[in-house]
Amino acid sequence: MEFPAEPFKIKVVEPLHMSTREERARLIQEVGYNVFNLPSESILIDLLTDSGTSAMSDNQWAGISMGDESYAGSRNYYNFERTVRDIFGFQHIIPTHQGRMAENLLFSIVLKPGQVIPNNTHFDTTRANIEHKGGKALDLIIDEGLDPNSEHPFKGNMHLERLKDLILERGKEQIPLVMITITNNSAGGQPVSMDNIRETSQLCHEHGIPLLFDACRFAENCFLIKEREEGYSDKSVKEIAAELFSLGQGCTMSAKKDGLVNIGGFLALDSDLWTQQATNLLILIEGFPTYGGLAGRDLEAMSRGLQEVLNEDYLRFRINQIRYLGEQLISEGIPIVKPVGGHAVYLNAKEFLPHIPQEQFPGQALTVALYREAGIRAVEIGSLMFAHEDEETGETHYPELELVRLAVPRRVYTSMHMNYVAKSIVGVYRNRDQIKGLRIVEEPPFLRHFSARLEEVP
Ligand SMILES: Cc1ncc(COP(=O)(O)O)c(C=O)c1O
């Protein structure tokens, strides 16, 4: 097991509050057993998300003070545009305040009710944006991607046969675009291989359907291609990214991940027509095309972050830090999704808590236990997030995987923090029989996991 040494020094520190178990047990009950409702000050190690939680570099902070806050034509926009073109290669770049706005713009212009958007696995905001416009979001991941114990090196891959069958069945009129999410967050942060992307691209091309990427974690995906796919070990991550994006016609991006910023995103497109339509809508709901929903200083930080994320010392540390956490858990017999993915370790809650049935949200129950016992905030990616009722039969469909994601913010926690997390999880595992299932007492119509309230099942 390699001990990953941080390739940076710490210049500013943020104190953490050391809460007690008693405090946390009271708080989690008060907030309806939903960790999204907790005040962040009550958390010791926050692994809720790697989104918008990165520590920015001195270079990015310097960029923040170079903000040109002109309404139109800010120099920071041009820096940002140059960086995105240089890395991603797409023609048009539309800044947005975060990824879901890029999704909203895209699906508002391309999607008609009843149409289908296939993806390896849709992230929840992508799925919600599609469904909100009357479309159907289909997950077509390879079978290994749904097996937490499969060691396939590219478990995020698209299932090409199923995609082909779908295209033959529905035709291009019913499929305005195909998406690939890199890395595949909802299925364990697993990478997609260049080979799979190339074949998906060819299939789409044969049928005249555009291929777009959900590119949030493109650098991590490209680093894993470099590590795992034949023929890429001598290529730079930037070269791999250039090849990957040349296989598609655009992307949505939440720069809150591999943009190393706390806020920001964009929609990048080759199509002039789609760009014109998206820009018109952008002005209506987000902002002028040279700032999107952002300040000039945010665009500068994003531009610099996108360049920094390609630094391979950083990426090696990043991937190894996650792997280091995962390997400690594996060596203690804790069930996690294997191999360890790009940005997070995913606990397999079905195996961790076999005594809790899916309708009692084992993933959420484990999330609650991690907070109560150790002050660690993780997130459920299972039934609370994805179970839904069939419109025709009224039957509840449960997701195949019942996961708890420990997403590690970029450049925030040290490898010593990872030791604390691993030891705490081992402690929870030893007492897992004590953990109770949960039931919902209140839920909103969309994205219920963000605000639902639950209670323990006695
Ligand atoms: C794969 C994926 N797509 C889209 C998004 C949405 O991005 P944002 O939170 O910036 O709206 C996320 C956020 O976590 C994500 O992981």
Short mmCIF file of C-alpha atoms and ligand atoms in Angstrom, two decimals:
data_model
loop_
_atom_site.label_atom_id
_atom_site.label_comp_id
_atom_site.label_asym_id
_atom_site.label_seq_id
_atom_site.Cartn_x
_atom_site.Cartn_y
_atom_site.Cartn_z
CA MET A 1 0.00 0.00 0.00
CA GLU A 2 1.61 3.26 -1.11
CA PHE A 3 1.44 6.15 1.39
CA PRO A 4 0.52 9.10 -0.77
CA ALA A 5 2.52 12.22 0.15
CA GLU A 6 0.70 15.47 -0.61
CA PRO A 7 2.38 17.35 -3.50
CA PHE A 8 1.56 20.70 -1.84
CA LYS A 9 2.17 22.58 1.40
CA ILE A 10 -0.59 24.01 3.59
CA LYS A 11 -0.59 27.82 3.78
CA VAL A 12 -4.00 28.55 5.32
CA VAL A 13 -5.82 26.32 7.81
CA GLU A 14 -9.49 26.01 8.72
CA PRO A 15 -10.06 24.72 12.27
CA LEU A 16 -12.40 21.75 12.70
CA HIS A 17 -14.88 21.42 15.54
CA MET A 18 -14.38 18.23 17.55
CA SER A 19 -17.99 17.31 18.40
CA THR A 20 -19.06 14.52 20.77
CA ARG A 21 -21.08 11.43 19.90
CA GLU A 22 -23.88 12.66 22.15
CA GLU A 23 -24.06 16.00 20.29
CA ARG A 24 -24.12 14.24 16.94
CA ALA A 25 -26.78 11.69 17.97
CA ARG A 26 -29.08 14.54 19.03
CA LEU A 27 -28.39 16.60 15.90
CA ILE A 28 -28.95 13.82 13.37
CA GLN A 29 -32.30 13.02 14.94
CA GLU A 30 -33.30 16.71 14.88
CA VAL A 31 -32.49 17.03 11.16
CA GLY A 32 -34.58 14.00 10.18
CA TYR A 33 -31.70 11.55 9.63
CA ASN A 34 -30.64 13.43 6.52
CA VAL A 35 -27.00 14.56 6.49
CA PHE A 36 -27.79 17.28 3.91
CA ASN A 37 -29.65 19.07 6.72
CA LEU A 38 -26.66 19.17 9.08
CA PRO A 39 -24.73 22.38 9.78
CA SER A 40 -21.23 21.85 8.39
CA GLU A 41 -19.69 23.00 11.67
CA SER A 42 -20.96 19.80 13.27
CA ILE A 43 -18.85 17.68 10.90
CA LEU A 44 -15.30 16.54 11.41
CA ILE A 45 -14.43 15.04 8.01
CA ASP A 46 -16.81 16.09 5.27
CA LEU A 47 -16.93 13.51 2.50
CA LEU A 48 -20.43 14.45 1.37
CA THR A 49 -19.11 15.52 -1.98
CA ASP A 50 -16.02 16.37 -3.97
CA SER A 51 -18.11 19.03 -5.73
CA GLY A 52 -17.28 22.66 -5.04
CA THR A 53 -15.20 21.62 -2.03
CA SER A 54 -11.68 21.85 -3.51
CA ALA A 55 -8.96 23.94 -1.93
CA MET A 56 -7.82 26.51 -4.45
CA SER A 57 -4.12 27.12 -5.06
CA ASP A 58 -2.22 30.37 -4.42
CA ASN A 59 -2.19 30.79 -8.20
CA GLN A 60 -6.01 30.60 -8.32
CA TRP A 61 -6.39 33.03 -5.43
CA ALA A 62 -4.04 35.40 -7.23
CA GLY A 63 -6.34 35.06 -10.26
CA ILE A 64 -9.33 35.95 -8.09
CA SER A 65 -7.76 39.34 -7.42
CA MET A 66 -7.39 39.86 -11.19
CA GLY A 67 -11.15 39.76 -11.75
CA ASP A 68 -12.41 42.02 -14.53
CA GLU A 69 -16.02 42.57 -13.54
CA SER A 70 -17.14 44.20 -16.79
CA TYR A 71 -20.67 43.17 -17.74
CA ALA A 72 -19.55 42.28 -21.26
CA GLY A 73 -16.21 41.19 -22.69
CA SER A 74 -14.36 40.52 -19.41
CA ARG A 75 -10.73 39.55 -20.02
CA ASN A 76 -11.25 36.62 -17.63
CA TYR A 77 -13.84 35.22 -20.02
CA TYR A 78 -11.33 35.25 -22.86
CA ASN A 79 -8.71 33.51 -20.66
CA PHE A 80 -11.31 30.94 -19.69
CA GLU A 81 -12.45 30.42 -23.29
CA ARG A 82 -8.84 29.95 -24.44
CA THR A 83 -8.19 27.36 -21.72
CA VAL A 84 -11.36 25.38 -22.41
CA ARG A 85 -10.72 25.36 -26.19
CA ASP A 86 -7.14 24.31 -25.60
CA ILE A 87 -8.11 21.32 -23.43
CA PHE A 88 -11.53 20.31 -24.73
CA GLY A 89 -11.29 21.46 -28.34
CA PHE A 90 -14.99 22.34 -28.81
CA GLN A 91 -16.01 25.38 -30.85
CA HIS A 92 -18.33 27.25 -28.52
CA ILE A 93 -18.06 27.69 -24.76
CA ILE A 94 -21.00 28.88 -22.68
CA PRO A 95 -20.17 29.61 -19.02
CA THR A 96 -22.73 28.61 -16.39
CA HIS A 97 -22.73 28.85 -12.63
CA GLN A 98 -22.55 25.05 -12.28
CA GLY A 99 -23.06 21.77 -14.11
CA ARG A 100 -26.81 21.43 -13.76
CA MET A 101 -27.38 24.75 -15.51
CA ALA A 102 -25.38 23.44 -18.47
CA GLU A 103 -27.68 20.38 -18.37
CA ASN A 104 -30.77 22.55 -18.12
CA LEU A 105 -29.73 24.63 -21.16
CA LEU A 106 -28.81 21.55 -23.18
CA PHE A 107 -31.98 19.59 -22.52
CA SER A 108 -34.19 22.67 -22.89
CA ILE A 109 -33.02 23.04 -26.48
CA VAL A 110 -32.53 19.45 -27.68
CA LEU A 111 -35.15 17.39 -25.91
CA LYS A 112 -38.82 16.89 -26.78
CA PRO A 113 -41.23 15.05 -24.45
CA GLY A 114 -41.07 11.27 -24.95
CA GLN A 115 -37.51 11.29 -26.31
CA VAL A 116 -34.76 9.20 -24.77
CA ILE A 117 -31.25 10.15 -23.58
CA PRO A 118 -28.98 7.14 -23.07
CA ASN A 119 -25.92 7.46 -20.83
CA ASN A 120 -23.55 4.99 -19.18
CA THR A 121 -25.18 6.16 -15.92
CA HIS A 122 -26.97 9.47 -15.50
CA PHE A 123 -26.08 11.54 -12.49
CA ASP A 124 -29.15 12.54 -10.47
CA THR A 125 -29.26 16.16 -11.70
CA THR A 126 -28.89 15.00 -15.30
CA ARG A 127 -31.70 12.50 -14.87
CA ALA A 128 -33.88 15.10 -13.14
CA ASN A 129 -33.28 17.70 -15.88
CA ILE A 130 -34.21 15.16 -18.56
CA GLU A 131 -37.33 13.97 -16.75
CA HIS A 132 -38.34 17.55 -15.98
CA LYS A 133 -38.46 18.17 -19.76
CA GLY A 134 -40.58 15.05 -20.31
CA GLY A 135 -37.72 12.87 -21.54
CA LYS A 136 -36.59 9.43 -20.48
CA ALA A 137 -33.11 9.00 -18.97
CA LEU A 138 -31.73 5.53 -19.72
CA ASP A 139 -28.70 3.96 -18.03
CA LEU A 140 -26.82 1.57 -20.31
CA ILE A 141 -23.77 0.63 -18.29
CA ILE A 142 -21.93 -2.68 -18.87
CA ASP A 143 -22.96 -5.55 -16.58
CA GLU A 144 -19.63 -5.49 -14.69
CA GLY A 145 -20.44 -1.90 -13.66
CA LEU A 146 -23.33 -3.20 -11.59
CA ASP A 147 -21.26 -5.87 -9.87
CA PRO A 148 -19.47 -4.26 -6.90
CA ASN A 149 -16.97 -7.11 -6.81
CA SER A 150 -15.98 -7.15 -10.49
CA GLU A 151 -12.38 -5.93 -10.97
CA HIS A 152 -12.98 -4.81 -14.59
CA PRO A 153 -10.61 -1.84 -15.12
CA PHE A 154 -13.25 0.26 -16.90
CA LYS A 155 -16.48 -0.44 -15.08
CA GLY A 156 -17.91 2.88 -16.23
CA ASN A 157 -18.12 1.68 -19.85
CA MET A 158 -21.19 1.99 -22.04
CA HIS A 159 -22.97 -1.25 -22.96
CA LEU A 160 -22.52 -1.04 -26.73
CA GLU A 161 -24.93 -3.83 -27.66
CA ARG A 162 -27.73 -2.32 -25.61
CA LEU A 163 -27.02 1.11 -27.07
CA LYS A 164 -27.10 -0.33 -30.58
CA ASP A 165 -30.41 -2.11 -29.90
CA LEU A 166 -31.88 1.10 -28.51
CA ILE A 167 -30.79 3.10 -31.55
CA LEU A 168 -32.24 0.47 -33.92
CA GLU A 169 -35.48 0.38 -31.95
CA ARG A 170 -36.03 4.12 -31.40
CA GLY A 171 -34.06 5.70 -34.27
CA LYS A 172 -32.32 9.03 -34.30
CA GLU A 173 -35.65 10.92 -34.20
CA GLN A 174 -36.22 9.65 -30.65
CA ILE A 175 -32.61 10.02 -29.47
CA PRO A 176 -31.41 13.63 -29.78
CA LEU A 177 -28.03 12.77 -28.27
CA VAL A 178 -26.06 10.11 -26.43
CA MET A 179 -24.12 10.98 -23.27
CA ILE A 180 -21.11 9.43 -21.57
CA THR A 181 -20.33 10.43 -17.99
CA ILE A 182 -16.60 10.48 -17.17
CA THR A 183 -15.95 9.16 -14.62
CA ASN A 184 -19.18 7.32 -13.96
CA ASN A 185 -20.07 8.88 -10.61
CA SER A 186 -23.35 7.11 -9.86
CA ALA A 187 -21.81 3.70 -10.51
CA GLY A 188 -18.77 3.98 -8.27
CA GLY A 189 -16.67 6.74 -9.87
CA GLN A 190 -15.44 4.21 -12.39
CA PRO A 191 -13.60 5.28 -15.54
CA VAL A 192 -14.61 4.78 -19.16
CA SER A 193 -11.98 3.47 -21.57
CA MET A 194 -10.89 5.29 -24.71
CA ASP A 195 -11.73 2.17 -26.67
CA ASN A 196 -15.31 2.18 -25.39
CA ILE A 197 -15.67 5.90 -26.12
CA ARG A 198 -14.32 5.39 -29.63
CA GLU A 199 -16.78 2.58 -30.34
CA THR A 200 -19.69 4.58 -28.88
CA SER A 201 -18.64 7.52 -31.02
CA GLN A 202 -18.54 5.38 -34.18
CA LEU A 203 -21.97 3.94 -33.46
CA CYS A 204 -23.42 7.40 -32.87
CA HIS A 205 -21.72 8.71 -36.00
CA GLU A 206 -23.18 5.90 -38.16
CA HIS A 207 -26.66 6.89 -37.03
CA GLY A 208 -26.15 10.67 -37.13
CA ILE A 209 -26.60 11.09 -33.36
CA PRO A 210 -24.32 13.53 -31.49
CA LEU A 211 -22.23 12.21 -28.59
CA LEU A 212 -21.78 14.53 -25.63
CA PHE A 213 -19.78 14.06 -22.44
CA ASP A 214 -20.66 14.81 -18.88
CA ALA A 215 -17.05 15.84 -18.28
CA CYS A 216 -17.01 16.71 -14.54
CA ARG A 217 -14.11 14.39 -13.75
CA PHE A 218 -12.43 14.23 -17.14
CA ALA A 219 -8.86 14.58 -15.78
CA GLU A 220 -9.30 11.73 -13.31
CA ASN A 221 -10.81 9.57 -16.08
CA CYS A 222 -7.90 10.40 -18.41
CA PHE A 223 -5.33 9.64 -15.70
CA LEU A 224 -6.95 6.22 -15.15
CA ILE A 225 -6.81 5.63 -18.94
CA LYS A 226 -3.10 6.43 -18.76
CA GLU A 227 -2.66 3.95 -15.90
CA ARG A 228 -4.88 1.14 -17.13
CA GLU A 229 -5.37 1.20 -20.92
CA GLU A 230 -2.81 -0.20 -23.31
CA GLY A 231 -1.09 2.37 -25.49
CA TYR A 232 -1.58 5.39 -23.21
CA SER A 233 1.16 5.14 -20.57
CA ASP A 234 3.51 7.42 -22.53
CA LYS A 235 0.89 10.01 -23.41
CA SER A 236 0.27 13.08 -21.26
CA VAL A 237 -3.14 13.42 -19.60
CA LYS A 238 -3.68 16.52 -21.72
CA GLU A 239 -3.05 14.53 -24.92
CA ILE A 240 -5.41 11.80 -23.72
CA ALA A 241 -8.09 14.42 -22.99
CA ALA A 242 -7.64 15.92 -26.48
CA GLU A 243 -8.14 12.50 -28.09
CA LEU A 244 -11.14 11.71 -25.89
CA PHE A 245 -12.99 14.96 -26.57
CA SER A 246 -12.26 14.74 -30.31
CA LEU A 247 -14.64 11.74 -30.29
CA GLY A 248 -17.65 13.85 -29.26
CA GLN A 249 -19.47 17.01 -30.22
CA GLY A 250 -19.70 18.76 -26.89
CA CYS A 251 -19.91 18.45 -23.13
CA THR A 252 -21.58 19.64 -19.98
CA MET A 253 -19.12 20.44 -17.23
CA SER A 254 -19.36 21.05 -13.54
CA ALA A 255 -16.01 22.75 -12.88
CA LYS A 256 -16.71 22.22 -9.18
CA LYS A 257 -14.93 18.90 -9.63
CA ASP A 258 -11.98 18.81 -12.04
CA GLY A 259 -12.07 22.60 -12.50
CA LEU A 260 -10.77 22.84 -8.89
CA VAL A 261 -13.15 25.70 -8.08
CA ASN A 262 -15.92 26.23 -5.57
CA ILE A 263 -18.40 27.37 -8.21
CA GLY A 264 -18.51 27.25 -12.01
CA GLY A 265 -19.32 25.19 -15.04
CA PHE A 266 -19.94 25.36 -18.75
CA LEU A 267 -21.65 23.91 -21.78
CA ALA A 268 -19.30 23.37 -24.74
CA LEU A 269 -20.70 22.62 -28.18
CA ASP A 270 -19.58 22.26 -31.77
CA SER A 271 -23.04 22.94 -33.18
CA ASP A 272 -23.67 26.59 -34.20
CA LEU A 273 -27.44 26.09 -34.06
CA TRP A 274 -27.51 24.57 -30.58
CA THR A 275 -25.10 27.26 -29.38
CA GLN A 276 -27.33 30.01 -30.66
CA GLN A 277 -30.39 28.50 -28.98
CA ALA A 278 -28.54 27.82 -25.72
CA THR A 279 -27.10 31.34 -25.66
CA ASN A 280 -30.54 32.89 -26.12
CA LEU A 281 -31.80 30.90 -23.17
CA LEU A 282 -28.64 31.65 -21.17
CA ILE A 283 -29.34 35.38 -21.43
CA LEU A 284 -32.90 34.79 -20.23
CA ILE A 285 -32.17 32.61 -17.23
CA GLU A 286 -28.47 32.87 -16.33
CA GLY A 287 -26.58 35.88 -17.66
CA PHE A 288 -24.70 37.52 -20.52
CA PRO A 289 -22.61 35.08 -22.62
CA THR A 290 -19.25 36.38 -21.35
CA TYR A 291 -20.03 35.69 -17.71
CA GLY A 292 -22.85 33.11 -17.56
CA GLY A 293 -23.85 32.97 -13.92
CA LEU A 294 -20.41 33.90 -12.63
CA ALA A 295 -18.21 36.83 -11.66
CA GLY A 296 -15.12 37.58 -13.77
CA ARG A 297 -12.93 36.41 -10.87
CA ASP A 298 -14.69 33.02 -10.83
CA LEU A 299 -13.94 32.57 -14.53
CA GLU A 300 -10.28 33.31 -13.88
CA ALA A 301 -10.11 30.78 -11.01
CA MET A 302 -11.82 28.20 -13.23
CA SER A 303 -9.42 28.83 -16.11
CA ARG A 304 -6.40 28.38 -13.82
CA GLY A 305 -7.95 25.35 -12.09
CA LEU A 306 -8.55 23.57 -15.39
CA GLN A 307 -4.88 23.98 -16.23
CA GLU A 308 -3.70 22.86 -12.77
CA VAL A 309 -5.83 19.72 -12.73
CA LEU A 310 -3.75 18.33 -15.61
CA ASN A 311 -0.60 18.36 -13.46
CA GLU A 312 0.28 14.68 -13.23
CA ASP A 313 1.97 14.86 -9.80
CA TYR A 314 -1.33 16.21 -8.52
CA LEU A 315 -3.38 13.55 -10.34
CA ARG A 316 -1.13 10.72 -9.17
CA PHE A 317 -1.53 11.88 -5.56
CA ARG A 318 -5.26 12.34 -6.01
CA ILE A 319 -5.89 8.86 -7.38
CA ASN A 320 -3.47 7.26 -4.89
CA GLN A 321 -5.06 9.00 -1.90
CA ILE A 322 -8.45 7.52 -2.74
CA ARG A 323 -6.86 4.14 -3.42
CA TYR A 324 -5.00 4.31 -0.09
CA LEU A 325 -8.28 4.77 1.78
CA GLY A 326 -9.93 1.98 -0.21
CA GLU A 327 -7.09 -0.48 0.31
CA GLN A 328 -7.12 0.06 4.07
CA LEU A 329 -10.82 -0.83 4.08
CA ILE A 330 -10.35 -3.88 1.86
CA SER A 331 -7.58 -5.17 4.12
CA GLU A 332 -10.05 -5.04 7.05
CA GLY A 333 -12.71 -6.96 5.11
CA ILE A 334 -15.04 -3.98 4.61
CA PRO A 335 -17.21 -4.42 1.50
CA ILE A 336 -16.46 -1.64 -0.99
CA VAL A 337 -16.86 -1.24 -4.74
CA LYS A 338 -13.77 -2.58 -6.47
CA PRO A 339 -11.53 -1.46 -8.02
CA VAL A 340 -11.36 1.90 -6.20
CA GLY A 341 -12.58 4.63 -8.54
CA GLY A 342 -11.43 8.16 -9.25
CA HIS A 343 -12.84 10.50 -6.64
CA ALA A 344 -14.41 8.40 -3.94
CA VAL A 345 -14.57 5.12 -2.11
CA TYR A 346 -18.01 3.54 -2.26
CA LEU A 347 -19.12 1.33 0.61
CA ASN A 348 -21.39 -1.51 -0.41
CA ALA A 349 -24.24 -0.98 2.06
CA LYS A 350 -26.15 -4.11 0.96
CA GLU A 351 -23.24 -6.27 2.15
CA PHE A 352 -22.29 -3.99 5.06
CA LEU A 353 -25.80 -4.14 6.54
CA PRO A 354 -27.39 -7.37 5.28
CA HIS A 355 -30.02 -7.15 8.06
CA ILE A 356 -31.57 -3.96 6.61
CA PRO A 357 -33.86 -4.48 3.56
CA GLN A 358 -33.71 -2.03 0.65
CA GLU A 359 -37.06 -0.45 1.57
CA GLN A 360 -35.42 0.64 4.85
CA PHE A 361 -32.58 2.45 3.07
CA PRO A 362 -29.44 0.57 4.19
CA GLY A 363 -27.21 3.17 2.48
CA GLN A 364 -28.82 6.01 4.39
CA ALA A 365 -28.70 4.02 7.64
CA LEU A 366 -24.95 3.54 7.18
CA THR A 367 -24.50 7.22 6.34
CA VAL A 368 -26.25 8.14 9.58
CA ALA A 369 -24.09 5.71 11.57
CA LEU A 370 -20.83 7.14 10.15
CA TYR A 371 -21.88 10.61 11.19
CA ARG A 372 -23.10 9.63 14.63
CA GLU A 373 -20.09 7.49 15.52
CA ALA A 374 -17.24 9.44 13.94
CA GLY A 375 -18.43 12.84 12.66
CA ILE A 376 -17.85 11.71 9.06
CA ARG A 377 -20.38 12.93 6.52
CA ALA A 378 -20.82 10.67 3.50
CA VAL A 379 -23.70 10.42 1.03
CA GLU A 380 -26.13 7.68 0.14
CA ILE A 381 -26.27 6.66 -3.52
CA GLY A 382 -28.98 4.06 -3.37
CA SER A 383 -32.70 3.75 -2.76
CA LEU A 384 -33.21 7.15 -1.18
CA MET A 385 -31.67 8.73 -4.26
CA PHE A 386 -32.93 6.42 -6.99
CA ALA A 387 -35.86 4.17 -5.99
CA HIS A 388 -38.96 5.26 -7.89
CA GLU A 389 -42.49 4.15 -8.57
CA ASP A 390 -43.43 2.68 -11.92
CA GLU A 391 -46.00 5.05 -13.43
CA GLU A 392 -48.11 2.20 -14.84
CA THR A 393 -47.96 -0.46 -12.13
CA GLY A 394 -47.29 1.72 -9.06
CA GLU A 395 -44.59 -0.78 -8.10
CA THR A 396 -41.39 0.54 -6.50
CA HIS A 397 -38.19 -0.07 -8.48
CA TYR A 398 -35.06 -0.32 -6.37
CA PRO A 399 -31.61 0.36 -7.77
CA GLU A 400 -29.23 -2.55 -8.21
CA LEU A 401 -26.56 -0.93 -6.07
CA GLU A 402 -26.97 0.36 -2.55
CA LEU A 403 -23.88 2.50 -1.98
CA VAL A 404 -22.47 5.03 0.44
CA ARG A 405 -20.04 7.38 -1.24
CA LEU A 406 -17.04 8.76 0.62
CA ALA A 407 -16.13 11.52 -1.81
CA VAL A 408 -12.79 13.08 -1.07
CA PRO A 409 -12.51 16.84 -1.69
CA ARG A 410 -9.49 17.82 -3.78
CA ARG A 411 -6.39 19.04 -1.91
CA VAL A 412 -8.34 19.42 1.36
CA TYR A 413 -7.65 16.42 3.60
CA THR A 414 -4.31 14.80 4.32
CA SER A 415 -3.56 11.11 4.15
CA MET A 416 -3.60 11.13 7.99
CA HIS A 417 -7.26 12.17 7.75
CA MET A 418 -7.78 9.14 5.51
CA ASN A 419 -6.33 6.94 8.28
CA TYR A 420 -8.90 8.39 10.71
CA VAL A 421 -11.71 7.68 8.25
CA ALA A 422 -10.56 4.09 7.66
CA LYS A 423 -10.22 3.34 11.40
CA SER A 424 -13.65 4.85 12.15
CA ILE A 425 -15.34 2.77 9.46
CA VAL A 426 -13.74 -0.38 10.83
CA GLY A 427 -15.23 0.53 14.25
CA VAL A 428 -18.71 1.01 12.74
CA TYR A 429 -18.38 -2.30 10.87
CA ARG A 430 -17.61 -4.19 14.07
CA ASN A 431 -20.85 -2.92 15.62
CA ARG A 432 -22.97 -3.04 12.47
CA ASP A 433 -25.68 -5.21 14.06
CA GLN A 434 -26.73 -2.20 16.16
CA ILE A 435 -27.56 -0.05 13.11
CA LYS A 436 -31.29 0.42 12.44
CA GLY A 437 -33.18 0.88 9.15
CA LEU A 438 -35.00 4.12 8.28
CA ARG A 439 -38.34 5.18 6.83
CA ILE A 440 -39.36 8.41 5.12
CA VAL A 441 -41.68 10.81 6.93
CA GLU A 442 -41.54 13.72 4.44
CA GLU A 443 -40.33 13.98 0.82
CA PRO A 444 -40.38 16.51 -2.05
CA PRO A 445 -41.41 15.51 -5.64
CA PHE A 446 -37.89 15.79 -7.21
CA LEU A 447 -34.41 14.89 -5.94
CA ARG A 448 -35.86 13.78 -2.63
CA HIS A 449 -32.55 12.75 -1.07
CA PHE A 450 -31.55 16.41 -0.69
CA SER A 451 -34.37 17.33 1.68
CA ALA A 452 -36.39 14.26 2.72
CA ARG A 453 -36.86 13.69 6.47
CA LEU A 454 -36.65 10.18 7.91
CA GLU A 455 -36.97 8.35 11.20
CA GLU A 456 -35.45 5.17 12.57
CA VAL A 457 -37.48 1.99 12.30
CA PRO A 458 -37.70 0.65 15.88
C1 LIG B 1 -21.47 13.30 -12.95
C2 LIG B 1 -22.11 14.60 -12.53
N1 LIG B 1 -22.82 15.31 -13.41
C3 LIG B 1 -23.39 16.48 -13.09
C4 LIG B 1 -23.26 17.02 -11.83
C5 LIG B 1 -23.96 18.33 -11.51
O1 LIG B 1 -23.05 19.35 -11.31
P1 LIG B 1 -23.39 20.60 -10.36
O2 LIG B 1 -23.48 20.09 -8.96
O3 LIG B 1 -22.25 21.54 -10.58
O4 LIG B 1 -24.68 21.18 -10.81
C6 LIG B 1 -22.53 16.32 -10.88
C7 LIG B 1 -22.41 16.88 -9.52
O5 LIG B 1 -22.07 16.28 -8.54
C8 LIG B 1 -21.93 15.08 -11.23
O6 LIG B 1 -21.21 14.36 -10.36
#
